[in-house]
JSON list of C-alpha atoms in Angstrom, two decimals:
[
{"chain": "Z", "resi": 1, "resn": "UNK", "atom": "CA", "xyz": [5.34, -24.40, -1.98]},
{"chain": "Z", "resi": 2, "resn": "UNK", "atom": "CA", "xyz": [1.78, -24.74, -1.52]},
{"chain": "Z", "resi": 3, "resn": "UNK", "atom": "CA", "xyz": [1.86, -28.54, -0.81]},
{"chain": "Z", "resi": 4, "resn": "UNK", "atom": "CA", "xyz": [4.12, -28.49, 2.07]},
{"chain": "Z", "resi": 5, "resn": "UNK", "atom": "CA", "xyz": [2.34, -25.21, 3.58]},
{"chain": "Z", "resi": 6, "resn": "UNK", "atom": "CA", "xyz": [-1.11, -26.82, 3.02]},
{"chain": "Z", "resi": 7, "resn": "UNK", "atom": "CA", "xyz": [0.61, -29.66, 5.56]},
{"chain": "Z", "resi": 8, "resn": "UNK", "atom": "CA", "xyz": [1.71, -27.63, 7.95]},
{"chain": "Z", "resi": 9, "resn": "UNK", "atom": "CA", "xyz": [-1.72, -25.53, 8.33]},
{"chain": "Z", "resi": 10, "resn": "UNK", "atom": "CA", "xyz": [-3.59, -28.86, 8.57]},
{"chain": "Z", "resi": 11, "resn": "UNK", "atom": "CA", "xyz": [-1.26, -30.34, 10.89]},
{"chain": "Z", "resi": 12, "resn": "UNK", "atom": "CA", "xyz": [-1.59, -26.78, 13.40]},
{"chain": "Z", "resi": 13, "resn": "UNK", "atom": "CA", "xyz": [-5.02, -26.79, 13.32]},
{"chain": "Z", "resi": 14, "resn": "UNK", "atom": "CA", "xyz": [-5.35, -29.00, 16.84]},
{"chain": "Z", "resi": 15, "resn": "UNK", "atom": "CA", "xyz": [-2.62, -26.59, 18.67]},
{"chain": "Z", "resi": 16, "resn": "UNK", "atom": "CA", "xyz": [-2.21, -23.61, 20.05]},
{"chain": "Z", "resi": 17, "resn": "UNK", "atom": "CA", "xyz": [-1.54, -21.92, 16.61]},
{"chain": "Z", "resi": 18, "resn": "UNK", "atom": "CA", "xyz": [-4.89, -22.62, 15.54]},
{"chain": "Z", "resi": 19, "resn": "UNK", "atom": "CA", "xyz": [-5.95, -19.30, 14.32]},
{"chain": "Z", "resi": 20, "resn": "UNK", "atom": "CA", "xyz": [-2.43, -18.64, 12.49]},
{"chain": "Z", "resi": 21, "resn": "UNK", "atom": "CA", "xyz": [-3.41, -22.11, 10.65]},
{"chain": "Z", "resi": 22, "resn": "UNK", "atom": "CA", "xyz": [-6.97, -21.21, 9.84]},
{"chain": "Z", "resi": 23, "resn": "UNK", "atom": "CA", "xyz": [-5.37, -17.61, 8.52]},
{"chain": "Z", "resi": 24, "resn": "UNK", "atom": "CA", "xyz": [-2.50, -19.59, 6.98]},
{"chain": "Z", "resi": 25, "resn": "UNK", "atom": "CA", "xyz": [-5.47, -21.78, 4.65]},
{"chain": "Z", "resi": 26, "resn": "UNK", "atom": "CA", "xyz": [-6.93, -18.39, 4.04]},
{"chain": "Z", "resi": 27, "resn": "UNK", "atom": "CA", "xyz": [-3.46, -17.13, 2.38]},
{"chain": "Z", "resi": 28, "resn": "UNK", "atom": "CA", "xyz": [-2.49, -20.53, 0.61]},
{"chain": "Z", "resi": 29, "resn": "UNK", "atom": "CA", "xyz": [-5.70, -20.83, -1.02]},
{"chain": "Z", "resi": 30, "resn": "UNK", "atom": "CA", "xyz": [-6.58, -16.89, -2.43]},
{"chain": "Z", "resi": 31, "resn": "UNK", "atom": "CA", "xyz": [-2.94, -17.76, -3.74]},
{"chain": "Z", "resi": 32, "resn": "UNK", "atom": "CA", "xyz": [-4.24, -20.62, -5.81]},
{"chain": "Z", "resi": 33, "resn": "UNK", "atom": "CA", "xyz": [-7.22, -19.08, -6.56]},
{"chain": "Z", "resi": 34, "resn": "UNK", "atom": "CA", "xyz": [-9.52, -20.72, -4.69]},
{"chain": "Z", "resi": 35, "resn": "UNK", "atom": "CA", "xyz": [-11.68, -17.94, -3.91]},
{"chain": "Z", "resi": 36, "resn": "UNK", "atom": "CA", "xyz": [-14.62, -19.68, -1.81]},
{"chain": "Z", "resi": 37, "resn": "UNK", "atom": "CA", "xyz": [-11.99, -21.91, 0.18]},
{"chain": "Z", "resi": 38, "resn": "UNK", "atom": "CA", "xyz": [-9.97, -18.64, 0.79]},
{"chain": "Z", "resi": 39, "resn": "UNK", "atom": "CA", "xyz": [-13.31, -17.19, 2.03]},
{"chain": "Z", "resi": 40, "resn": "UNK", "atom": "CA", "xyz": [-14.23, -19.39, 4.65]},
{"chain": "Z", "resi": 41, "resn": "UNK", "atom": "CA", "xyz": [-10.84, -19.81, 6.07]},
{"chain": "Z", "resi": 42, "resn": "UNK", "atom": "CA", "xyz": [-10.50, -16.61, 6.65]},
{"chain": "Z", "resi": 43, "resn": "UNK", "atom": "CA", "xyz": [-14.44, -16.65, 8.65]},
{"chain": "Z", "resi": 44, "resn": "UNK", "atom": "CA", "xyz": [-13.22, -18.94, 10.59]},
{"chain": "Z", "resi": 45, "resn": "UNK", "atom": "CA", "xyz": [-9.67, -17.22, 11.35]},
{"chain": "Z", "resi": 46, "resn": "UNK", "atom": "CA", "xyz": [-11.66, -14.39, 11.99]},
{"chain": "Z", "resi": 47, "resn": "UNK", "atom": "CA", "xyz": [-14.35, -16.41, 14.20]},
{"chain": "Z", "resi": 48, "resn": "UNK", "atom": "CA", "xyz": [-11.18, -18.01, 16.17]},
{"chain": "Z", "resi": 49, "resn": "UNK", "atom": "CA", "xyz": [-9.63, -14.96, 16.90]},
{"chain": "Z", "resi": 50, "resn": "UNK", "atom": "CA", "xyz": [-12.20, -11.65, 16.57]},
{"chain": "Z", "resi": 51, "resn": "UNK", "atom": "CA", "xyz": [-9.43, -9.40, 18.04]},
{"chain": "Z", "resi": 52, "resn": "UNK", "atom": "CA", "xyz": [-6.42, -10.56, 16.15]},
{"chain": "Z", "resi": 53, "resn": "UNK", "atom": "CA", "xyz": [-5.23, -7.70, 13.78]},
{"chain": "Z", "resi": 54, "resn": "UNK", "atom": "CA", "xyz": [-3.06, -9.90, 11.96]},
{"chain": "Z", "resi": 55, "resn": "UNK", "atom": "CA", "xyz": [-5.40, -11.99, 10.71]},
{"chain": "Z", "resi": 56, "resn": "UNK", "atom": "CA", "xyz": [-7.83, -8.85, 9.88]},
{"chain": "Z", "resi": 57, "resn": "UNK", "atom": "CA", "xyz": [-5.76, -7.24, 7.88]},
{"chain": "Z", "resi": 58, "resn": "UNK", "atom": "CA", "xyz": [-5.10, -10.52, 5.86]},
{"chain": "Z", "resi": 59, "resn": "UNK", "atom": "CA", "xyz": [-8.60, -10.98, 5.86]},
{"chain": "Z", "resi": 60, "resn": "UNK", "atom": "CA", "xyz": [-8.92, -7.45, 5.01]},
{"chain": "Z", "resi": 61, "resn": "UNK", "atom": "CA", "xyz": [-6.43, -7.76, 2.11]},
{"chain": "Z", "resi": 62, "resn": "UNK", "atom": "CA", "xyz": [-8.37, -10.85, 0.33]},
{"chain": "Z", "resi": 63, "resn": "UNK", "atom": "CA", "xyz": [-11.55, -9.31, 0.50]},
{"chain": "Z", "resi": 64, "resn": "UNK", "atom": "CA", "xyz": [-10.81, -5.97, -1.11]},
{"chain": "Z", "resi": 65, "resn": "UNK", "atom": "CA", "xyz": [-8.46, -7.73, -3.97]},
{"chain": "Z", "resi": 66, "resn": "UNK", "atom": "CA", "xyz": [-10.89, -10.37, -4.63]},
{"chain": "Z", "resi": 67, "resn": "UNK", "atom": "CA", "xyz": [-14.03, -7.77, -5.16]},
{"chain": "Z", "resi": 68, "resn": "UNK", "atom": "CA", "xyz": [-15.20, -7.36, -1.83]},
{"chain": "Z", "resi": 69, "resn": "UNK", "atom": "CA", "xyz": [-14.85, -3.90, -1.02]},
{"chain": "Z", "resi": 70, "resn": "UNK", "atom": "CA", "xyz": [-17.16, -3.11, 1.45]},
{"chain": "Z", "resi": 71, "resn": "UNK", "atom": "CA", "xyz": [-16.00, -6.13, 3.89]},
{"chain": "Z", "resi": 72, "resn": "UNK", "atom": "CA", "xyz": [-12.41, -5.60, 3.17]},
{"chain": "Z", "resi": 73, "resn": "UNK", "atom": "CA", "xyz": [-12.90, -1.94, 3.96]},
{"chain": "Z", "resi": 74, "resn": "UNK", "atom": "CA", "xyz": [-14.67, -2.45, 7.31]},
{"chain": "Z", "resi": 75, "resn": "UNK", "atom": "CA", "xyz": [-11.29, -5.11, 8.17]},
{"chain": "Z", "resi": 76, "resn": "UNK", "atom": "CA", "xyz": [-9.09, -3.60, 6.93]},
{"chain": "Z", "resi": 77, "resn": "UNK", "atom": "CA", "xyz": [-10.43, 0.04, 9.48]},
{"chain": "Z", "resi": 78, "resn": "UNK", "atom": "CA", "xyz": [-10.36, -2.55, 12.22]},
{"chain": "Z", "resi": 79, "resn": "UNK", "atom": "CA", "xyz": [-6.83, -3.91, 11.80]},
{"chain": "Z", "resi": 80, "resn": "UNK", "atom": "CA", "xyz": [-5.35, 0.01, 11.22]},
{"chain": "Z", "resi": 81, "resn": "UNK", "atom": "CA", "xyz": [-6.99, 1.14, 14.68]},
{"chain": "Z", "resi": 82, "resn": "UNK", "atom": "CA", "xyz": [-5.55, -1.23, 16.07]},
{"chain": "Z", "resi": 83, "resn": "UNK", "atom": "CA", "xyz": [-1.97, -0.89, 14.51]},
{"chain": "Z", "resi": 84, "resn": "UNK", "atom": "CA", "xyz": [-0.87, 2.52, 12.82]},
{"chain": "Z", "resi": 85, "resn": "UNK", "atom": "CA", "xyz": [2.37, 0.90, 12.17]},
{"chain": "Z", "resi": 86, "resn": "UNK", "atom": "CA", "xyz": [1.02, -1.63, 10.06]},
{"chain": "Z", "resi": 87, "resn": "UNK", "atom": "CA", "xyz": [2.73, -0.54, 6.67]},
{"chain": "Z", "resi": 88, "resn": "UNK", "atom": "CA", "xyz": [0.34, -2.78, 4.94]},
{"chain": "Z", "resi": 89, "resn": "UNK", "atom": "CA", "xyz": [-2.74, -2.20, 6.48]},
{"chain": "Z", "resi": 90, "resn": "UNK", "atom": "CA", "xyz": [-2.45, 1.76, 6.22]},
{"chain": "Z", "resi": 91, "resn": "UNK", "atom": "CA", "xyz": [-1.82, 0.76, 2.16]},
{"chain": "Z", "resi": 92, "resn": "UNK", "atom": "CA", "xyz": [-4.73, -1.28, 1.47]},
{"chain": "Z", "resi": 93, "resn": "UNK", "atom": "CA", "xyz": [-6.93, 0.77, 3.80]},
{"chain": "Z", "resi": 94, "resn": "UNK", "atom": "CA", "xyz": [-6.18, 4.22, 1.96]},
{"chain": "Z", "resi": 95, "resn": "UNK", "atom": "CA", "xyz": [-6.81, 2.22, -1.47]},
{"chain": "Z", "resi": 96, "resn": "UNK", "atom": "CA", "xyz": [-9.86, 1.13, -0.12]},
{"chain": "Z", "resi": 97, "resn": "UNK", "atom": "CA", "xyz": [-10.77, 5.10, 0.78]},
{"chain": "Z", "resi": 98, "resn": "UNK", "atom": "CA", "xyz": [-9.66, 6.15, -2.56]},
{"chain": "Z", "resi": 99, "resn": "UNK", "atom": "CA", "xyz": [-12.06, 3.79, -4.21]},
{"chain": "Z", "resi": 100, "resn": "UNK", "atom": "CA", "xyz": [-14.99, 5.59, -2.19]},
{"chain": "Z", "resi": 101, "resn": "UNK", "atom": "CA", "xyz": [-13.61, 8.53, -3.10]},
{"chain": "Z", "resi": 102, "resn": "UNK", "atom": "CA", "xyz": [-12.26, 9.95, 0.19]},
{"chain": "Z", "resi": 103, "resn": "UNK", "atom": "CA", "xyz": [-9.12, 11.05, -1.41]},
{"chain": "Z", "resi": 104, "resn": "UNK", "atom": "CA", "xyz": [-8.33, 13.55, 1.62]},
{"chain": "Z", "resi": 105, "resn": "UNK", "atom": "CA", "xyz": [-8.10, 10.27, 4.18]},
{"chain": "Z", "resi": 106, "resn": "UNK", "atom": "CA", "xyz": [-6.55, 8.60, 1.53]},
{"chain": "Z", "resi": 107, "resn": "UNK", "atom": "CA", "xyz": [-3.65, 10.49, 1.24]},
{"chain": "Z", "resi": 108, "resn": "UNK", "atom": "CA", "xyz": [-3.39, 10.66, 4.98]},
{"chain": "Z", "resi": 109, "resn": "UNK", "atom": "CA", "xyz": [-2.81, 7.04, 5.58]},
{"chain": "Z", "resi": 110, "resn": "UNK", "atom": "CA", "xyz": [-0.23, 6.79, 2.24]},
{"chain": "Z", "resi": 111, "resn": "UNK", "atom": "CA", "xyz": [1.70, 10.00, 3.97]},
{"chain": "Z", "resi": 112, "resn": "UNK", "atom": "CA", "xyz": [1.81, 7.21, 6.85]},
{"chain": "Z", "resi": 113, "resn": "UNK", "atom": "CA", "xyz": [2.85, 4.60, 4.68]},
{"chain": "Z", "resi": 114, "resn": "UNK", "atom": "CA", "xyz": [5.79, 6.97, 3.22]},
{"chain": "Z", "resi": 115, "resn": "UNK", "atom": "CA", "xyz": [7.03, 7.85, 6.41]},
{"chain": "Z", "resi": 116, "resn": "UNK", "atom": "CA", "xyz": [8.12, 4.16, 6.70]},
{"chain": "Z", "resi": 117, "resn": "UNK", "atom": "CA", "xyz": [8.95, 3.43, 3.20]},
{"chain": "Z", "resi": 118, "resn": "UNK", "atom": "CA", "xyz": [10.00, 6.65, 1.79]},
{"chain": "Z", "resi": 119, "resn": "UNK", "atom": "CA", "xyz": [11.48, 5.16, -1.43]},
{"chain": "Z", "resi": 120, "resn": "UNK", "atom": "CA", "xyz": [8.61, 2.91, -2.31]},
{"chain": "Z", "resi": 121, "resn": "UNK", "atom": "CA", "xyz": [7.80, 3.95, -6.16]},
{"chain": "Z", "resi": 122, "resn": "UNK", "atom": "CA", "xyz": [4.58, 2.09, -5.83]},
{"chain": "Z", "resi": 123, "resn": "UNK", "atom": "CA", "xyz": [3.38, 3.71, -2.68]},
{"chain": "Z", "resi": 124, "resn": "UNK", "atom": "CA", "xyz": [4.04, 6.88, -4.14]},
{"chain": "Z", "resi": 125, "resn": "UNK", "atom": "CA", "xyz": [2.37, 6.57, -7.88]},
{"chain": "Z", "resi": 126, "resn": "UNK", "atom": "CA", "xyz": [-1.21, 5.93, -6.07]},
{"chain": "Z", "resi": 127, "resn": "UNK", "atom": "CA", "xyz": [-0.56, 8.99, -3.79]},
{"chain": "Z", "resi": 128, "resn": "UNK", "atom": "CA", "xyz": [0.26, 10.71, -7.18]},
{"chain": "Z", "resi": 129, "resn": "UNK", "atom": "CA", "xyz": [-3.30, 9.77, -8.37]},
{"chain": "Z", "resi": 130, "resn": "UNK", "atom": "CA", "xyz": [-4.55, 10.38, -4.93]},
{"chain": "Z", "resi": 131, "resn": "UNK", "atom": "CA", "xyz": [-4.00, 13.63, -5.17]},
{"chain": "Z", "resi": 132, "resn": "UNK", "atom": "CA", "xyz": [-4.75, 14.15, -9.07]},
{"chain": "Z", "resi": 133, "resn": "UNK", "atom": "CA", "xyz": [-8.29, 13.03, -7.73]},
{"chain": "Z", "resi": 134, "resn": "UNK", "atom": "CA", "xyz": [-8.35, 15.83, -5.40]},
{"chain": "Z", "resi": 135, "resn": "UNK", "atom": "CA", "xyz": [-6.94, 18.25, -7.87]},
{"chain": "Z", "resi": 136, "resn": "UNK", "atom": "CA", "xyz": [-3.63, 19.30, -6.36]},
{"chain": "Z", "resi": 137, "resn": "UNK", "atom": "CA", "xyz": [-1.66, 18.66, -9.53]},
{"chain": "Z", "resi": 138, "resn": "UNK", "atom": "CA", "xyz": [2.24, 19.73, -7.80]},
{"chain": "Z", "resi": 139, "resn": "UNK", "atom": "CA", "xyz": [1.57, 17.09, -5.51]},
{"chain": "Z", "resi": 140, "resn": "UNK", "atom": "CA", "xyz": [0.04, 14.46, -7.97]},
{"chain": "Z", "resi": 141, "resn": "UNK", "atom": "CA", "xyz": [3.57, 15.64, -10.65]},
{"chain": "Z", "resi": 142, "resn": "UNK", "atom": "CA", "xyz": [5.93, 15.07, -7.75]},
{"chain": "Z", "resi": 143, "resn": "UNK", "atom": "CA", "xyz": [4.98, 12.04, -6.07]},
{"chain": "Z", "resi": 144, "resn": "UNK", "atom": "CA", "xyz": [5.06, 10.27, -9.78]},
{"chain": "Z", "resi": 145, "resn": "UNK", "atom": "CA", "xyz": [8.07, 11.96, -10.15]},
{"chain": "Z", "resi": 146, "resn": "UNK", "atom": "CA", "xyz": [9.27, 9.99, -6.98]},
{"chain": "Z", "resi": 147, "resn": "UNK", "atom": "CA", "xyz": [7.49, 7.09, -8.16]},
{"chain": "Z", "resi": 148, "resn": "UNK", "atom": "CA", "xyz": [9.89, 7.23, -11.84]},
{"chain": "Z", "resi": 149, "resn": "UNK", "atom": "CA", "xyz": [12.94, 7.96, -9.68]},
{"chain": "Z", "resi": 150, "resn": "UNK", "atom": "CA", "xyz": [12.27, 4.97, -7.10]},
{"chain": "Z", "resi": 151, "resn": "UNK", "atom": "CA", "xyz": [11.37, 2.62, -9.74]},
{"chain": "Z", "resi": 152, "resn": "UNK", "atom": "CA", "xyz": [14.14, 3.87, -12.03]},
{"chain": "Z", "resi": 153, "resn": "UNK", "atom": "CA", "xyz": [12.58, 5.49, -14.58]},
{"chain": "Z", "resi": 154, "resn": "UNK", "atom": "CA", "xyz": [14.44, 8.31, -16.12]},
{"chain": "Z", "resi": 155, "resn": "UNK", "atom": "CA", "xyz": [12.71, 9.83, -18.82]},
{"chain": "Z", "resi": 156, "resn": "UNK", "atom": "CA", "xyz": [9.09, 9.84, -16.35]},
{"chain": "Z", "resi": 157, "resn": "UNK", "atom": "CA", "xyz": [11.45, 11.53, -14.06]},
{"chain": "Z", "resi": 158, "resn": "UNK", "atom": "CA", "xyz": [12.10, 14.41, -16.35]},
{"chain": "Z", "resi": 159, "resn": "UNK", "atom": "CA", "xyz": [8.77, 14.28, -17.58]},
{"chain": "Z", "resi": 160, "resn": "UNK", "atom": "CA", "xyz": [6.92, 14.74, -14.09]},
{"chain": "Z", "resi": 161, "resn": "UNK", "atom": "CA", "xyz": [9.81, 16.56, -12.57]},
{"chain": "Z", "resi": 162, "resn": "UNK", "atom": "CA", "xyz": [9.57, 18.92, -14.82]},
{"chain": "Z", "resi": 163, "resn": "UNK", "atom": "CA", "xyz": [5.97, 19.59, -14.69]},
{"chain": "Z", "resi": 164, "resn": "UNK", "atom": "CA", "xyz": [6.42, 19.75, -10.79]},
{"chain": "Z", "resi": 165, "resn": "UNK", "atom": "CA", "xyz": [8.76, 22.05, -11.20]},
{"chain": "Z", "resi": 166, "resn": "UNK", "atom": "CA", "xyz": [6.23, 24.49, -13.42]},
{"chain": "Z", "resi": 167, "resn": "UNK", "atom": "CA", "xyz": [3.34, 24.14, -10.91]},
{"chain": "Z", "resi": 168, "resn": "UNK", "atom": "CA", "xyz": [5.99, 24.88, -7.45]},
{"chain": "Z", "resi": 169, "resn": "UNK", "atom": "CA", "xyz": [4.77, 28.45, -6.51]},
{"chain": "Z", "resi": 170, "resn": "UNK", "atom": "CA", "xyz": [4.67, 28.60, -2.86]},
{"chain": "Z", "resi": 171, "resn": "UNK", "atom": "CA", "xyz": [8.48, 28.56, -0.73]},
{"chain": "Z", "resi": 172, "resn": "UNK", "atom": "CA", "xyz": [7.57, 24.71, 0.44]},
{"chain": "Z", "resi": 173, "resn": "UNK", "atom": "CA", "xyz": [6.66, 23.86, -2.51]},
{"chain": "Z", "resi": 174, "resn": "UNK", "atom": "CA", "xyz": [10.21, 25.14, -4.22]},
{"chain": "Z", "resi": 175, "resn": "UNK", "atom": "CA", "xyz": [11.87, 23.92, -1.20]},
{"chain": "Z", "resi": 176, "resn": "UNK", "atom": "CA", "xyz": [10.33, 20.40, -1.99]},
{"chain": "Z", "resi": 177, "resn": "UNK", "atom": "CA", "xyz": [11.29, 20.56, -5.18]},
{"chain": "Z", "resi": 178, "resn": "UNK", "atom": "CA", "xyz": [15.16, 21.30, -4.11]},
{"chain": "Z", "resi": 179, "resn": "UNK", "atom": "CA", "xyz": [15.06, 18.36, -2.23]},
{"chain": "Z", "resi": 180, "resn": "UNK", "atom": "CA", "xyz": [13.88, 16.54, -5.12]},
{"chain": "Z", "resi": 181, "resn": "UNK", "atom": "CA", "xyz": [16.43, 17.74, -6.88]},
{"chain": "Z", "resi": 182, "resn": "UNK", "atom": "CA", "xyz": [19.15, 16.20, -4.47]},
{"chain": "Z", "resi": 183, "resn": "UNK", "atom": "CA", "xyz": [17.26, 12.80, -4.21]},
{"chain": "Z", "resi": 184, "resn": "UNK", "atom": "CA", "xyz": [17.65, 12.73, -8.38]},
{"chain": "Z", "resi": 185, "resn": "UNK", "atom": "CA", "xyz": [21.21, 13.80, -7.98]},
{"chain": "Z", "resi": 186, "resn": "UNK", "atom": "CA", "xyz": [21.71, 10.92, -5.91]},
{"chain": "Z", "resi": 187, "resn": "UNK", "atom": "CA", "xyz": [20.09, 8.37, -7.92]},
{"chain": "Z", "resi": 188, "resn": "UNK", "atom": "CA", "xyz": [21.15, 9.86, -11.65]},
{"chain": "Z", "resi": 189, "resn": "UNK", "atom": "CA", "xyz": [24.86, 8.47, -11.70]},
{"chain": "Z", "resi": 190, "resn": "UNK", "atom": "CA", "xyz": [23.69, 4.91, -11.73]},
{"chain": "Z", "resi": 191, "resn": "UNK", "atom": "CA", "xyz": [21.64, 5.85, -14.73]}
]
């Protein structure tokens, strides 16, 4: 409830949870829209607290979504060295390499992403365009396939499954495709 939160953050901004507040503001007001308010909290987060990788990847996250690429690139680069476990860093960071066009990088830091939320059907549709941008088309057929099956989809499942299935020539690329197979085995019964 933005009232109450907009409270709180005032009330925190003489205490020791300053910067939280100032990041807090930042949130609360991109989520209402208020683009220039959103903006300057989130200077003067960052300005409070220039190490704080929380509040760069927020900071990080507003800028790219709201049309500022470049500075939510350069954030959001900051807040992943400092945390390669941030699940939500490494996402908006490898969109934000995408978008330049490093597609290799980009599906670096998704694989990174997967490996801690293997069954996320978003995560994997943009490393299914990922790598349709770099032209490996198994890849880009299975990872929507996993995107269909994760965000219960049947008949993209079949459709992308199946072309996955067509392009799998090497032995890891059949034995991905087994395991495939077992992970829509799994899922198909509640279908």
């Amino acid at each position: 409830d933005p009232q109450p939160a907009a409270q709180i953050f005032a009330q925190q901004l003489d205490g020791p949870n300053r910067c939280m507040a100032l990041m807090g503001q930042g949130i609360l007001a991109a989520r209402q829209n208020k683009i220039n308010d959103a903006a300057t909290a989130f200077d003067n987060a960052l300005a409070c607290s220039p190490g704080d990788q929380l509040i760069m990847r927020e900071a990080g996250r507003f800028h790219y979504t709201k049309g500022n690429k470049n500075r939510g690139t350069e954030l959001l680069e900051k807040a992943v060295s400092l945390n390669r476990n941030d699940t939500m860093a490494l996402f908006y960071y490898a969109r934000s390499l995408a978008d330049s066009g490093n597609n290799a990088k980009a599906i670096e830091y998704t694989l990174a992403v997967l490996r801690i939320v293997p069954e996320d059907a978003e995560v994997h549709t943009l490393l299914a365009r990922y790598y349709a941008n770099a032209g490996n088309m198994f890849n880009a057929n299975l990872h929507m396939a996993y995107g269909a099956l994760y965000g219960n989809n049947k008949k993209r499942v079949e459709q992308f499954f199946g072309k996955a299935k067509e392009l799998a020539k090497s032995p890891d690329e059949k034995a991905r495709v087994e395991r495939f197979e077992t992970a829509y085995d799994d899922r198909k019964e509640f279908w």
